[in-house]
PDB file of C-alpha atoms in Angstrom:
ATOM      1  CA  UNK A   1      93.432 119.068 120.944  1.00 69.00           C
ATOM      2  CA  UNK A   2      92.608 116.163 118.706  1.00 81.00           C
ATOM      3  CA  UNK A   3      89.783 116.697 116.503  1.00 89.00           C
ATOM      4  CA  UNK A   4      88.715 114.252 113.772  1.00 90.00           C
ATOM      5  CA  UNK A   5      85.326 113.128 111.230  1.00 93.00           C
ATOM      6  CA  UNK A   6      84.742 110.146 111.719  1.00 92.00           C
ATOM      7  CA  UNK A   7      82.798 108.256 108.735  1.00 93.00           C
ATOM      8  CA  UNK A   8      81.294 104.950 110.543  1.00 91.00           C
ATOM      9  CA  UNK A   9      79.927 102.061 107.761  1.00 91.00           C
ATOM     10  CA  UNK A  10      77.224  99.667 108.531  1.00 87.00           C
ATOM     11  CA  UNK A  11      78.086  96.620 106.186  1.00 86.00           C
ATOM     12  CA  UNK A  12      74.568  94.780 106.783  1.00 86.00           C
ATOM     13  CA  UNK A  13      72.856  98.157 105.115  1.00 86.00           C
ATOM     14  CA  UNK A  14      75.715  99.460 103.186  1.00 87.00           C
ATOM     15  CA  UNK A  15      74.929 102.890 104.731  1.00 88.00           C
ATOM     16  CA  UNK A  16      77.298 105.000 105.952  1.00 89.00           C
ATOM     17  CA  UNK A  17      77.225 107.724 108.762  1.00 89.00           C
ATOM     18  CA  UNK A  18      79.420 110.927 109.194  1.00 91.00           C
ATOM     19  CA  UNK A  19      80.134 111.900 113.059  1.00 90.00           C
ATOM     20  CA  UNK A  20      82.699 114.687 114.129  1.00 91.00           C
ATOM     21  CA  UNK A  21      84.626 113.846 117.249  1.00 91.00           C
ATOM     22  CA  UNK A  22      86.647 116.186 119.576  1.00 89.00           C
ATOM     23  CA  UNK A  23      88.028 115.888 122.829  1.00 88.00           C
ATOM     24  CA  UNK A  24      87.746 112.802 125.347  1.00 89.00           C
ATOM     25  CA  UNK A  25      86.509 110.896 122.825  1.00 88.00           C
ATOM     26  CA  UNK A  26      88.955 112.037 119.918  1.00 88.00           C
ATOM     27  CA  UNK A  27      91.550 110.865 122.136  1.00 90.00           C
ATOM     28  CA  UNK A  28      90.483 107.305 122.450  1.00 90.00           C
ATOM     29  CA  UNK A  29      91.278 107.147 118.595  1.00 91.00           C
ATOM     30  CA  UNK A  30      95.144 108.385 118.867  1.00 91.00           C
ATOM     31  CA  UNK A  31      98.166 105.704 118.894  1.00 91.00           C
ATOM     32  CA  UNK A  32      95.802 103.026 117.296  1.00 93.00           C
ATOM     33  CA  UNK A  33      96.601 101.852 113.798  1.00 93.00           C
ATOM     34  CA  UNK A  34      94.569 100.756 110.875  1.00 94.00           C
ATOM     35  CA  UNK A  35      92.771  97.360 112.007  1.00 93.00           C
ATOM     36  CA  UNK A  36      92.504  97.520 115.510  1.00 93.00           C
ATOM     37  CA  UNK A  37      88.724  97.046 117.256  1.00 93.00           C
ATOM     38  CA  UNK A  38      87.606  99.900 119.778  1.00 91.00           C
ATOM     39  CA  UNK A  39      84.503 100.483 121.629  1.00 89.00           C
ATOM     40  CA  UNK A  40      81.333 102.576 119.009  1.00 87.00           C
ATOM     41  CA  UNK A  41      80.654 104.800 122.282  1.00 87.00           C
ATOM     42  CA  UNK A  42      83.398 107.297 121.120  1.00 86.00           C
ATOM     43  CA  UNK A  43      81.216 107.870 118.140  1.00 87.00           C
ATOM     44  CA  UNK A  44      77.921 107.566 119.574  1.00 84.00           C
ATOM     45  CA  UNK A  45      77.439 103.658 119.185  1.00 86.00           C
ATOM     46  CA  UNK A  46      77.990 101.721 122.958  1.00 85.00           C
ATOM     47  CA  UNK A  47      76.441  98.362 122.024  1.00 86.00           C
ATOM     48  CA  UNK A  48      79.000  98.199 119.117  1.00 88.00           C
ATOM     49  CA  UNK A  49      82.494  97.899 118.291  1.00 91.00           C
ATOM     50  CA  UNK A  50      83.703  99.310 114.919  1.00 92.00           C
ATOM     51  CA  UNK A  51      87.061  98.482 113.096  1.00 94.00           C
ATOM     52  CA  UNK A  52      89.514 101.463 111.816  1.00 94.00           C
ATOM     53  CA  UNK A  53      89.604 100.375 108.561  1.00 94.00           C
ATOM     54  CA  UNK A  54      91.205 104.177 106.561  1.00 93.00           C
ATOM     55  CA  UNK A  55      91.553 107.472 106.944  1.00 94.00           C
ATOM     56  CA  UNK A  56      93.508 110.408 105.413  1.00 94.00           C
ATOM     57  CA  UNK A  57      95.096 113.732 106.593  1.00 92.00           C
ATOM     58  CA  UNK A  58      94.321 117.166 106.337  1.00 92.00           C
ATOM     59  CA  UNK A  59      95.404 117.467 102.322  1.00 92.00           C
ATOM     60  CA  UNK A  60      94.437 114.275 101.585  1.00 91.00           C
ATOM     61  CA  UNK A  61      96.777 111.866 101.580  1.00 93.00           C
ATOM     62  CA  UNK A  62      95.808 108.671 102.207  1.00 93.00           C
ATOM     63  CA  UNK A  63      96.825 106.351 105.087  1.00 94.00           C
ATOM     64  CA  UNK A  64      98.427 103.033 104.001  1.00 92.00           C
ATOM     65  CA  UNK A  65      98.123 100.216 106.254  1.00 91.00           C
ATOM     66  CA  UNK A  66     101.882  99.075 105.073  1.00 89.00           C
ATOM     67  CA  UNK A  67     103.801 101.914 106.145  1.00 90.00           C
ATOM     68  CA  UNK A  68     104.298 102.029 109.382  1.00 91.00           C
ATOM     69  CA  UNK A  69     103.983 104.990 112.226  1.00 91.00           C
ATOM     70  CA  UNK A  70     102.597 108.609 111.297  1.00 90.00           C
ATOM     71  CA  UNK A  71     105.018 109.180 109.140  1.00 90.00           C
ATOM     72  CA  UNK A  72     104.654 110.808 105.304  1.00 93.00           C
ATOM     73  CA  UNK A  73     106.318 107.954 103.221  1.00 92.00           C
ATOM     74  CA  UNK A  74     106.692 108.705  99.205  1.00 93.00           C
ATOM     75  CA  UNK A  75     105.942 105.032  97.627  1.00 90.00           C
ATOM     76  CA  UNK A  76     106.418 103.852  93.855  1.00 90.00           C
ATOM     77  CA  UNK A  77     102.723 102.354  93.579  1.00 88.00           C
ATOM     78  CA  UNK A  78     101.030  99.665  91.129  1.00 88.00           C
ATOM     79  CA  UNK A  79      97.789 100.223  92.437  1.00 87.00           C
ATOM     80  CA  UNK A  80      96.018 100.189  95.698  1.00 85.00           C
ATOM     81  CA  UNK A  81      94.922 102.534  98.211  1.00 84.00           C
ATOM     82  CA  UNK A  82      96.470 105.940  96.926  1.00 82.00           C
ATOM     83  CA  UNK A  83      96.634 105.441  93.148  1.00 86.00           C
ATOM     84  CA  UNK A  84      94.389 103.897  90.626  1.00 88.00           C
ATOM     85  CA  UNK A  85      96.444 103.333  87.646  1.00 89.00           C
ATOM     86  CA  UNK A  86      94.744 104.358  84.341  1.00 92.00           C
ATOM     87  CA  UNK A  87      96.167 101.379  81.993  1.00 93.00           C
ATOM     88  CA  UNK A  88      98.290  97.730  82.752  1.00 93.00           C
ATOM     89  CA  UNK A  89     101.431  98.204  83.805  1.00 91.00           C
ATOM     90  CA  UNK A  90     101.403 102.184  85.232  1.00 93.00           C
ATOM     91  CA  UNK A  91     103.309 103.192  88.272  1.00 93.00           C
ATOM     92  CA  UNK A  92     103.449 106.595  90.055  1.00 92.00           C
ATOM     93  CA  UNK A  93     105.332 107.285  93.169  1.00 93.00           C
ATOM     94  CA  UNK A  94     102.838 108.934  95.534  1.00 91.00           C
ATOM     95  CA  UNK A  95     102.832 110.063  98.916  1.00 92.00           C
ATOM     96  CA  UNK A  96     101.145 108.287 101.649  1.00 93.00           C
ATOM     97  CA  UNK A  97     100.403 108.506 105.491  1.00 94.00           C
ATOM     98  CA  UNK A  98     101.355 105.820 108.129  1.00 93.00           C
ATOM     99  CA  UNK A  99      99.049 103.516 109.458  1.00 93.00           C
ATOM    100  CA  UNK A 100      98.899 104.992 113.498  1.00 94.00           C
ATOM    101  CA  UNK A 101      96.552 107.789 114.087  1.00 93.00           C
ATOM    102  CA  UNK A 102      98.047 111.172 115.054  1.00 92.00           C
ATOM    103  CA  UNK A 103      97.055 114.942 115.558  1.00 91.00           C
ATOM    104  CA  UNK A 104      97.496 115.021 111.804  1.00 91.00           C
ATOM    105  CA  UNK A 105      95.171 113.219 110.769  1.00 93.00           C
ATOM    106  CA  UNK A 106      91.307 114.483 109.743  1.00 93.00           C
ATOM    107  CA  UNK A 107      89.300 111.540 108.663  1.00 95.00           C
ATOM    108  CA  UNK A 108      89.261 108.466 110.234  1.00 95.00           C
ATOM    109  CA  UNK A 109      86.760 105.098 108.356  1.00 95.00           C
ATOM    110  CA  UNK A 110      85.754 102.638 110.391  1.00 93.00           C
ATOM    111  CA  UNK A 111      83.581  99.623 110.032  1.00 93.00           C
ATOM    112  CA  UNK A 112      80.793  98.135 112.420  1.00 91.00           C
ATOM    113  CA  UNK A 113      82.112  94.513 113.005  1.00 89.00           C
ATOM    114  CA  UNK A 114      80.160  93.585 116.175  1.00 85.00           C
ATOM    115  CA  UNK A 115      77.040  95.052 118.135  1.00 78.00           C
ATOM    116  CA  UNK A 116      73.237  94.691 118.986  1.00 75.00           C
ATOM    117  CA  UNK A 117      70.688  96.742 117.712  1.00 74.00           C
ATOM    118  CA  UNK A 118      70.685  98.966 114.628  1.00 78.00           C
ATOM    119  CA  UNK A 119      73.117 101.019 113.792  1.00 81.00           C
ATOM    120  CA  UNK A 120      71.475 103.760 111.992  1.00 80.00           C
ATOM    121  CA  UNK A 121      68.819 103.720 114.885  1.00 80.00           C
ATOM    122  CA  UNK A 122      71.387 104.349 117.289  1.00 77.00           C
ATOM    123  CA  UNK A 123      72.873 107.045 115.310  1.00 78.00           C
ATOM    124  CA  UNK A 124      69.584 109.016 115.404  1.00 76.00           C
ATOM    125  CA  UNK A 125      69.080 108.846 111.778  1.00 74.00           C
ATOM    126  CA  UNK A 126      66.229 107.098 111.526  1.00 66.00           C
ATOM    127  CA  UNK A 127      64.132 109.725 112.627  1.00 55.00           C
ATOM    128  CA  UNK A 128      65.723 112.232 110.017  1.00 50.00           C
ATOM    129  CA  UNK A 129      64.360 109.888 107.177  1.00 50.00           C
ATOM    130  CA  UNK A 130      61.182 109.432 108.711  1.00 46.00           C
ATOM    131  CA  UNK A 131      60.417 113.598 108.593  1.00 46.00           C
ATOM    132  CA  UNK A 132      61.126 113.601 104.594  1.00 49.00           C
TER     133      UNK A 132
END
């Protein structure tokens, strides 16, 4: 059984909000691929629709939204998602995750792009700010 956190970003508030998903609903996220638009309710948000936008697997590795499928893909990188090179001109061959969503992987980023209402509000984290 798919099982994955989910980090969902609100890019009107720059805040960001951590939900862990499992069954029924961790299901609606496998097969899609970096980019496509699906429904908040999986994640708690029904008025919205969010945008898989990253993720990474269990060890890390990051998903690319170049390589296609689920597979592990070992890539001579400039820069980008995966490496950050450290002066001009530095390339490292790192390995990187496909850009389909699979039983592998345990972090999925996604980004509100359409909705009513507020997001953290919806969430139920107002009310946790509110108590401190």
């Amino acid at each position: 059984m798919a099982e994955f956190k989910v980090v969902v970003a609100d890019p009107e508030t720059g805040e960001t909000f951590q939900r862990e998903v499992d069954g029924q609903d961790a299901n609606r996220f496998l097969g899609r691929e970096l980019g496509d638009e699906i429904g908040g309710d999986a994640v708690g948000l029904p008025e919205h629709t969010i945008e898989l936008t990253g993720g990474s697997d269990e060890t890390g590795r990051p998903m690319r939204e170049d390589v296609s499928g689920t597979r592990l893909k070992e890539l001579l990188l400039e820069g980008g998602v995966g490496f950050e090179p450290s002066r001009e001109g530095e390339r490292k061959r790192i390995t990187v995750r496909g850009r389909e969503i699979d039983d592998d992987i345990a972090q999925i980023n996604a980004s509100v792009v359409d909705g009513d209402g507020d997001v953290a509000a919806a969430l139920g984290e107002d009310d946790a700010e509110a108590d401190e």
